[in-house]
Coordinates of C-alpha atoms in Angstrom, one line a residue:
E107 CA 13.6 -4.0 31.4
L108 CA 13.0 -6.4 28.4
V109 CA 9.5 -5.7 28.6
S110 CA 9.9 -2.2 28.0
T111 CA 12.2 -2.7 25.0
Y112 CA 10.3 -5.1 22.9
D113 CA 6.2 -5.5 21.9
A114 CA 5.9 -9.3 23.0
V115 CA 7.3 -11.7 25.5
V116 CA 7.7 -15.2 23.7
I117 CA 7.6 -17.4 27.7
E118 CA 7.5 -22.0 25.7
D119 CA 4.5 -23.5 27.9
L120 CA 5.3 -26.2 29.8
D121 CA 3.9 -29.8 30.9
M122 CA 4.0 -29.2 34.3
K123 CA 2.5 -32.2 34.9
G124 CA 4.6 -34.4 32.8
M125 CA 7.7 -32.3 34.5
S126 CA 6.3 -33.5 38.1
Q127 CA 6.3 -36.7 37.0
A128 CA 9.4 -37.3 35.2
L129 CA 11.6 -35.3 37.3
S130 CA 10.3 -36.6 40.2
F131 CA 9.5 -33.2 41.7
G132 CA 6.3 -34.4 42.8
K133 CA 3.6 -31.8 43.5
S134 CA 5.8 -28.8 44.1
V135 CA 6.4 -28.6 40.4
H136 CA 2.7 -29.0 39.3
D137 CA 1.2 -26.9 42.0
N138 CA 4.0 -24.0 41.5
G139 CA 1.4 -21.8 40.0
W140 CA 3.1 -21.7 36.9
G141 CA -0.6 -20.8 35.2
M142 CA -1.0 -17.9 37.6
F143 CA 2.1 -16.4 36.6
T144 CA 1.1 -16.8 32.8
T145 CA -1.8 -15.5 33.5
F146 CA -0.6 -12.3 35.3
L147 CA 2.2 -12.0 32.9
S148 CA -0.2 -11.8 30.1
Y149 CA -2.2 -9.3 32.1
K150 CA 0.8 -7.0 32.9
L151 CA 1.9 -7.3 29.5
K152 CA -1.6 -6.1 28.4
E153 CA -1.5 -2.9 30.4
Q154 CA 1.5 -1.9 28.3
G155 CA -0.2 -2.7 24.9
K156 CA 2.1 -5.8 24.6
Q157 CA 1.5 -9.6 24.6
L158 CA 2.2 -12.5 25.5
V159 CA 3.0 -15.5 22.7
K160 CA 2.7 -19.0 24.3
I161 CA 4.9 -21.6 22.4
D162 CA 3.0 -25.1 22.6
K163 CA 4.5 -27.3 24.8
W164 CA 5.0 -30.2 22.1
F165 CA 7.2 -27.8 19.8
P166 CA 10.4 -29.2 19.1
S167 CA 12.7 -26.3 20.1
T168 CA 15.4 -28.7 21.7
K169 CA 15.4 -31.3 18.7
K170 CA 15.3 -28.7 15.9
C171 CA 18.3 -27.0 14.5
S172 CA 17.8 -23.4 14.4
C173 CA 20.1 -23.1 11.4
C174 CA 18.7 -25.8 8.7
G175 CA 15.4 -26.8 10.6
A176 CA 16.3 -30.5 10.6
E177 CA 15.1 -32.6 13.6
K178 CA 17.1 -35.3 15.8
P179 CA 16.3 -37.2 18.9
M180 CA 18.5 -35.7 21.6
K181 CA 18.7 -37.1 25.2
L182 CA 18.3 -34.8 28.0
S183 CA 21.7 -35.6 29.1
E184 CA 23.3 -34.0 25.7
R185 CA 24.3 -30.4 26.6
T186 CA 25.5 -29.5 23.2
Y187 CA 23.4 -29.6 19.8
R188 CA 25.2 -31.0 16.9
C189 CA 23.3 -31.3 13.5
S190 CA 24.7 -33.1 10.7
C191 CA 24.7 -29.6 8.6
G192 CA 27.6 -28.6 10.8
Y193 CA 25.7 -26.4 13.4
V194 CA 27.0 -26.8 16.8
A195 CA 25.4 -24.9 19.9
D196 CA 24.6 -25.2 23.2
R197 CA 21.4 -27.2 23.9
D198 CA 19.5 -24.2 25.6
Y199 CA 21.2 -21.5 23.5
N200 CA 19.6 -23.4 20.2
S201 CA 16.5 -24.1 21.8
A202 CA 16.0 -20.2 22.6
I203 CA 16.8 -19.5 19.1
N204 CA 13.8 -21.8 18.4
I205 CA 11.4 -20.2 20.4
K206 CA 11.9 -16.9 19.3
N207 CA 12.1 -17.9 15.4
E208 CA 8.5 -19.6 16.5
G209 CA 6.9 -16.9 18.4
I210 CA 8.0 -14.3 15.6
R211 CA 6.2 -16.5 13.1
L212 CA 3.1 -16.5 15.5
L213 CA 3.1 -13.0 15.8
A214 CA 2.8 -12.5 11.9
L215 CA 0.5 -15.0 11.7
S216 CA -1.9 -13.0 14.5

């Protein structure tokens, strides 16, 4: 449904090798076909005249305030983003806003 509504999907590139080592998932994460999935998704989107926008895996989506743009370190255990500007949000919600905004920025450049 979302793909038929919007002209682009903005799916953040993941460091699968790093995740498999850091999170003790072993080869299951590294070999899960992430690259194949994104290739297939991109193909299906192009068929519909849409595009896949990949956000760099090093983009600080979690560390960046989606309100003022300030960056701060965050531990994986911190589930709430609290910025010195007063903005408070769920960590994943804040990250999603940053990914959306970066996708819009990248689309404007292309």
